[in-house]
GROMACS .gro file of C-alpha atoms in nm:
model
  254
    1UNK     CA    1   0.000   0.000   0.000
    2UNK     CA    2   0.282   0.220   0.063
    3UNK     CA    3   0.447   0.169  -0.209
    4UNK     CA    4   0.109   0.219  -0.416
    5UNK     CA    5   0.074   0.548  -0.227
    6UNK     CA    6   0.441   0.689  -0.289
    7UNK     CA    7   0.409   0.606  -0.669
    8UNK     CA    8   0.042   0.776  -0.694
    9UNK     CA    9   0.255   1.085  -0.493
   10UNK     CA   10   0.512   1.063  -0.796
   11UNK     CA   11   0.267   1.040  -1.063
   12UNK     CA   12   0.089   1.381  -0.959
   13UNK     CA   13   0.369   1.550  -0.868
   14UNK     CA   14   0.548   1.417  -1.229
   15UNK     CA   15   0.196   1.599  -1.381
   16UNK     CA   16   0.261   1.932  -1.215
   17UNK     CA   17   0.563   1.967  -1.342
   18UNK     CA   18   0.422   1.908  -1.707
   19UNK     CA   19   0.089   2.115  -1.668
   20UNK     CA   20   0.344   2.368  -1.512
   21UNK     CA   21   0.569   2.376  -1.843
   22UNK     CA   22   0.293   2.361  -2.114
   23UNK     CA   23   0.119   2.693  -1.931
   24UNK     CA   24   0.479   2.909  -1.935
   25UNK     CA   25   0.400   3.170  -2.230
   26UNK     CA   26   0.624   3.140  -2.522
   27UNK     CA   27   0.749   3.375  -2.717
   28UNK     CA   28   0.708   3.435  -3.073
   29UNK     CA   29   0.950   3.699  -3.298
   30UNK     CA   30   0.696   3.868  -3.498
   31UNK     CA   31   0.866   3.898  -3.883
   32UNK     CA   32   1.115   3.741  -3.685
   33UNK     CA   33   1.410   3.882  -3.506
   34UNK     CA   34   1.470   4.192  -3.736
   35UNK     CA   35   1.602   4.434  -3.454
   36UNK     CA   36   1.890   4.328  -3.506
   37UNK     CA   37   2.258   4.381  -3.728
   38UNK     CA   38   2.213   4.253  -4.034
   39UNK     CA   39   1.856   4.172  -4.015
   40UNK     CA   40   1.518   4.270  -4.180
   41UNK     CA   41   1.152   4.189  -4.178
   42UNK     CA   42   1.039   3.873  -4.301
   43UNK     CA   43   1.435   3.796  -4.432
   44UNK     CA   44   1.573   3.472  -4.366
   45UNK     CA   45   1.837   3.622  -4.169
   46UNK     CA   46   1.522   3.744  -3.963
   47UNK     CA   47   1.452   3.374  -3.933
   48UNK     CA   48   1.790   3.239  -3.808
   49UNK     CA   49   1.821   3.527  -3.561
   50UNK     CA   50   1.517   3.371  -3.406
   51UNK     CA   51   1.624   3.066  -3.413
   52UNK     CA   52   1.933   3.191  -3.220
   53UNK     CA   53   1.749   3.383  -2.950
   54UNK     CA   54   1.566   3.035  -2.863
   55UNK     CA   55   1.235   3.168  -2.917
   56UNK     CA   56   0.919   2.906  -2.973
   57UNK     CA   57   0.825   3.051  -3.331
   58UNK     CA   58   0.909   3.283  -3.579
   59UNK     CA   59   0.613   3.446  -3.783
   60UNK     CA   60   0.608   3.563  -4.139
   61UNK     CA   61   0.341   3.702  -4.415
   62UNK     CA   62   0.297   3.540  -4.742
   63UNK     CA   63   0.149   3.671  -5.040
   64UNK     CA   64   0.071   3.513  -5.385
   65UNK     CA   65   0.235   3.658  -5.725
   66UNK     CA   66  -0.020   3.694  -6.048
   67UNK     CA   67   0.154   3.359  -6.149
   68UNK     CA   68   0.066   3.148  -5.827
   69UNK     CA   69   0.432   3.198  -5.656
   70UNK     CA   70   0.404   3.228  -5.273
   71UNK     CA   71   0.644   3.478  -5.152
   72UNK     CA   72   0.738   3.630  -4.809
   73UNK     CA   73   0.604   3.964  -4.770
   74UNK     CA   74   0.411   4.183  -4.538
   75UNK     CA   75   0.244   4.404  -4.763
   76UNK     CA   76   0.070   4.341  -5.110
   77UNK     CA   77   0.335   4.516  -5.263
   78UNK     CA   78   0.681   4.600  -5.257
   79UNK     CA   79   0.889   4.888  -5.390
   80UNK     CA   80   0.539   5.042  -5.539
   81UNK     CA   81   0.464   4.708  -5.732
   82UNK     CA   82   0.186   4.524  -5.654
   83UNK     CA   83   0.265   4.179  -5.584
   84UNK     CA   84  -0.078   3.997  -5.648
   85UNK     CA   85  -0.083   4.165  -6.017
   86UNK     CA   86   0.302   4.066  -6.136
   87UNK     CA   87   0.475   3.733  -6.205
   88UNK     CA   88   0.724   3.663  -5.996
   89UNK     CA   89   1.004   3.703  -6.273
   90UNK     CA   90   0.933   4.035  -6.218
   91UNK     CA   91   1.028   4.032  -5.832
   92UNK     CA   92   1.325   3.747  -5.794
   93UNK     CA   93   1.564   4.011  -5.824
   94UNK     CA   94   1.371   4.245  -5.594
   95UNK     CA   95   1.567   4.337  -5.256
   96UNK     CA   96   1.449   4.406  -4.946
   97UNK     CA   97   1.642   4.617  -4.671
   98UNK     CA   98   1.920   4.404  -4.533
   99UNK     CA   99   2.032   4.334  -4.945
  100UNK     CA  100   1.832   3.956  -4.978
  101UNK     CA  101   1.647   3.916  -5.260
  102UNK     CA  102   1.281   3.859  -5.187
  103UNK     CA  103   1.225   3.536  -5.015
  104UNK     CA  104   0.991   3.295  -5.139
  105UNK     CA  105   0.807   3.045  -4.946
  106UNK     CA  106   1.002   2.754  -5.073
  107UNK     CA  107   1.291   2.955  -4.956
  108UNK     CA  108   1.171   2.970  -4.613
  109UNK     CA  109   1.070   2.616  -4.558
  110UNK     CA  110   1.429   2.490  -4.649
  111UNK     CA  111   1.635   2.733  -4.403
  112UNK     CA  112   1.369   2.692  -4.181
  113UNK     CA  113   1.328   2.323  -4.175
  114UNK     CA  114   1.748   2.331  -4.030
  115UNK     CA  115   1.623   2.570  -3.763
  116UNK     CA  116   1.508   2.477  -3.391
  117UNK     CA  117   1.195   2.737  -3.427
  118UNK     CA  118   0.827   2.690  -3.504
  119UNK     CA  119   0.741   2.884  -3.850
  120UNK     CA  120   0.426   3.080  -3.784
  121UNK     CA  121   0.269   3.156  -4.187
  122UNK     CA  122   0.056   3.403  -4.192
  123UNK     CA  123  -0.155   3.409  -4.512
  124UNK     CA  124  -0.259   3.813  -4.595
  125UNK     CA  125  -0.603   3.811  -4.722
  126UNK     CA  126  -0.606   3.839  -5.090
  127UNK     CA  127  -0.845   3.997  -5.339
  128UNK     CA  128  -1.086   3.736  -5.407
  129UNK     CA  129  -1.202   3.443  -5.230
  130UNK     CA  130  -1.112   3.263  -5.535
  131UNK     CA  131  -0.712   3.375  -5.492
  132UNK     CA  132  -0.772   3.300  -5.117
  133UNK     CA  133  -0.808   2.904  -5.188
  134UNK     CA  134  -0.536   2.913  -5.462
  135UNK     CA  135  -0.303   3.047  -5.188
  136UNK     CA  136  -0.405   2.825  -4.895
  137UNK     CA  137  -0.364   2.521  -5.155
  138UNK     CA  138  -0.075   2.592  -5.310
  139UNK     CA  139   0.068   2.674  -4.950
  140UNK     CA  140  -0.053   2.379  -4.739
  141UNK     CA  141   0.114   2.158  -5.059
  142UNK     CA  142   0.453   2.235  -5.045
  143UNK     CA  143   0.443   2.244  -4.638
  144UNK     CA  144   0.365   1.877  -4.693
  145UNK     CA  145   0.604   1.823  -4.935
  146UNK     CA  146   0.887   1.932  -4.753
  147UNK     CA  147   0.736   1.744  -4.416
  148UNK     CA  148   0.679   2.010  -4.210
  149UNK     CA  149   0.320   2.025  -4.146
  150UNK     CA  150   0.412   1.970  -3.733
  151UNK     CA  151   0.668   2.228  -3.766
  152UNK     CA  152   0.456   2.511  -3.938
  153UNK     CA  153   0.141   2.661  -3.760
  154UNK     CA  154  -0.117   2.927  -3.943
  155UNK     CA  155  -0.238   3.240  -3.869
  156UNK     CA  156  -0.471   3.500  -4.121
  157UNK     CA  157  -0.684   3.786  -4.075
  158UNK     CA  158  -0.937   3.628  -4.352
  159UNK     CA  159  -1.201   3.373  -4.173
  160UNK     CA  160  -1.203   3.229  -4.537
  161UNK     CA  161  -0.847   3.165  -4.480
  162UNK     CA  162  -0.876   3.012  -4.187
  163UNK     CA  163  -1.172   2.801  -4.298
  164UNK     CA  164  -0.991   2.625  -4.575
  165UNK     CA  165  -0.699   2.558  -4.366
  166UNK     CA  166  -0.884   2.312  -4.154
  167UNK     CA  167  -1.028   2.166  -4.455
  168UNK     CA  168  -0.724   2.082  -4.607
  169UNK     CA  169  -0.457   2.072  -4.262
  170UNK     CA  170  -0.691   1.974  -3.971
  171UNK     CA  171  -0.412   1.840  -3.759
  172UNK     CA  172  -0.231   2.167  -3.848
  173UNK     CA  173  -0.256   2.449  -3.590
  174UNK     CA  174  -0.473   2.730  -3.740
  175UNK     CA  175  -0.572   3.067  -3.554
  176UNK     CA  176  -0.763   3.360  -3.669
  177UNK     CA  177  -0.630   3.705  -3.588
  178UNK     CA  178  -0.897   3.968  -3.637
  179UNK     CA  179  -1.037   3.965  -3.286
  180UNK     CA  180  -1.434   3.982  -3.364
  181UNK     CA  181  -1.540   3.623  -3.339
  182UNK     CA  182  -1.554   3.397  -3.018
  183UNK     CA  183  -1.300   3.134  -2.934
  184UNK     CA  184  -1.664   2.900  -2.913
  185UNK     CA  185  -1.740   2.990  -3.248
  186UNK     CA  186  -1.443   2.943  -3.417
  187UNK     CA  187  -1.358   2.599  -3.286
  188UNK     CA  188  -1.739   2.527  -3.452
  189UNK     CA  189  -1.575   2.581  -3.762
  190UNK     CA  190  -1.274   2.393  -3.685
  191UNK     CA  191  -1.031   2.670  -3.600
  192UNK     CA  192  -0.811   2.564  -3.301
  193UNK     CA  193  -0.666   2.906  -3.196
  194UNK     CA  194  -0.699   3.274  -3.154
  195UNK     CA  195  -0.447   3.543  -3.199
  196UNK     CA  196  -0.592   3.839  -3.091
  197UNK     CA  197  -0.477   4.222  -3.031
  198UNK     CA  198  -0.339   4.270  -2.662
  199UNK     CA  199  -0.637   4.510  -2.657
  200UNK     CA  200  -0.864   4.254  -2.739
  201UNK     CA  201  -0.788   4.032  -2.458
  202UNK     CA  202  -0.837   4.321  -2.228
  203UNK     CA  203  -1.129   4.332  -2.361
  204UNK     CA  204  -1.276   4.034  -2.375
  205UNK     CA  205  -1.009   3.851  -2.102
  206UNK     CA  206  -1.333   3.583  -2.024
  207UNK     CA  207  -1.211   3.455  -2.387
  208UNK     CA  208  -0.880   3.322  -2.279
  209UNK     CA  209  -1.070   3.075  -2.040
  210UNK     CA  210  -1.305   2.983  -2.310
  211UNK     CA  211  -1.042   2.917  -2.557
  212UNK     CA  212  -0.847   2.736  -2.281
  213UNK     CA  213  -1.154   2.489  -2.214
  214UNK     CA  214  -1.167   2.418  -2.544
  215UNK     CA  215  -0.851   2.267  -2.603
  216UNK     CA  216  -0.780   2.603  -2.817
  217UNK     CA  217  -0.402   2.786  -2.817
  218UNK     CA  218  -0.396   3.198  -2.729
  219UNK     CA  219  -0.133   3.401  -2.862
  220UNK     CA  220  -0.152   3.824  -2.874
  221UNK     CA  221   0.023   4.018  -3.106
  222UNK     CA  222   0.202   4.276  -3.104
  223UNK     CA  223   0.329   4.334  -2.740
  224UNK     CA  224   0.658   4.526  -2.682
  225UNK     CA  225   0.573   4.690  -2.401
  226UNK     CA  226   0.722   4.532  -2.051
  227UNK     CA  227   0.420   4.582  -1.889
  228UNK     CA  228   0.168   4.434  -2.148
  229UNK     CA  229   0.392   4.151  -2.179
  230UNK     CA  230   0.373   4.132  -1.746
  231UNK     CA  231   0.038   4.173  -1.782
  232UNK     CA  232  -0.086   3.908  -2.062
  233UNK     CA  233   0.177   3.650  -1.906
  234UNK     CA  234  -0.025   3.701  -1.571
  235UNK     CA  235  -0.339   3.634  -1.786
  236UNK     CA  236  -0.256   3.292  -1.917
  237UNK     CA  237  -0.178   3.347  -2.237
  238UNK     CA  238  -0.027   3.042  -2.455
  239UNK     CA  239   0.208   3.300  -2.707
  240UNK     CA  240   0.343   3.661  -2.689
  241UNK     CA  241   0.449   3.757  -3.038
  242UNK     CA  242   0.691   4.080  -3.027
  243UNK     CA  243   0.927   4.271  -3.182
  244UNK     CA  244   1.134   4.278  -2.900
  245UNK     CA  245   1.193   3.854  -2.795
  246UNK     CA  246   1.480   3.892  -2.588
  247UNK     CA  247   1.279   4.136  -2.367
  248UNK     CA  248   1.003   3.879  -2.398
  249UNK     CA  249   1.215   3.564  -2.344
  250UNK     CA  250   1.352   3.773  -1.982
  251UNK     CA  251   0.953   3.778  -1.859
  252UNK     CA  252   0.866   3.449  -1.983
  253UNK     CA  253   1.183   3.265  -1.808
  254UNK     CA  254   1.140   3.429  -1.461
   0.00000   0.00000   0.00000
């Protein structure tokens, strides 16, 4: 009996310690780690910098050329061209800040599938929902070409998006960003996370719980501030995505 009792004792103490590390936030570099010497948004230098700060994940923005090429942007154009209405022969030689030529997706998924960091795709709405599904197709293929559907997780601002994601990934984790829908609602449709605004969460903190009892991941974008970051970590949140993950990191380890 006392050797039944002392293992039970070991058992729950053994699940502390795991409920203990799966509810530490974790920090995400948003564009990845671009403060930084020879770094820029959405580079791949952006995306081995974050791999070298430790962090969980590093996020990026897609966008799809005229001629169904994904490549890594934040905005739907670049240099004054717009990227959905040009073939990408027209961008390859395109730089960006830090002297890379614009990244494609393909591009990403190789450096990043040497790297010890989460890749967090975000998928920019697109014109039509017609481009949408083109995008989310052609995207969620050549994740599972290259193997990585456990190592890349989704995030959009289009519910569309998000919608054909768990269609076509449903193991995949997918999370909606534009902070107007309930985490109840969403799982419904068979989206397993939010990524809200920091000021939607203050808002609405009663949705962190709900998400929580759902099985559903939280992450907030984008916190910089010491005190937000405090602040959300005391709140439970799964993710912090910043531009500043060594300040992050600091919070998140004490």
């Amino acid at each position: 009996m006392k050797t039944f009792k002392h293992s039970l004792i070991l058992i729950l103490l053994s699940l502390c310690c795991i409920t203990g590390v799966q509810a530490q936030t974790k920090v995400i570099a948003h564009r990845g780690f671009w403060k930084t010497e020879g770094s820029a948004q959405n580079s791949i230098t952006a995306l081995q910098k974050a791999a070298e700060a430790d962090v969980y994940g590093s996020e990026f923005d897609v966008q799809l050329t005229s001629d169904g090429v994904v490549v890594v942007n934040h905005d739907d154009a670049i240099h004054g061209i717009v990227i959905g209405n040009t073939p990408y022969e027209k961008l390859k030689n395109i730089t960006i800040s830090n002297g890379e030529k614009l990244p494609t997706l393909e591009d990403y998924l190789k450096a990043g599938k040497k790297l010890d960091v989460q890749l967090i795709l975000e998928i920019k709405p697109h014109k039509t929902k017609e481009i949408e599904d083109q995008a989310v197709e052609t995207i969620v293929r050549m994740v599972k070409k290259y193997k990585l559907t456990k190592k890349v997780e989704y995030i959009s601002f289009s519910l569309n998006i998000c919608e054909q994601l768990a269609k076509l990934t449903p193991k995949s984790e997918i999370a909606y960003l534009n902070g107007d829908i309930s985490p109840k609602e969403l799982k419904s449709k068979g989206i397993n996370g939010i990524d809200y605004h920091f000021n939607v969460l203050y808002k609405h903190p009663e949705w962190i719980e709900e998400a929580h009892n759902a099985k559903m991941k939280v992450n907030t974008w984008t916190v910089d501030n010491d005190k937000d970051m405090q602040r959300l970590i005391d709140m439970k949140v799964d993710y912090l995505t910043t531009d500043e993950p060594l300040k992050a990191k600091k919070l998140t380890n004490k």
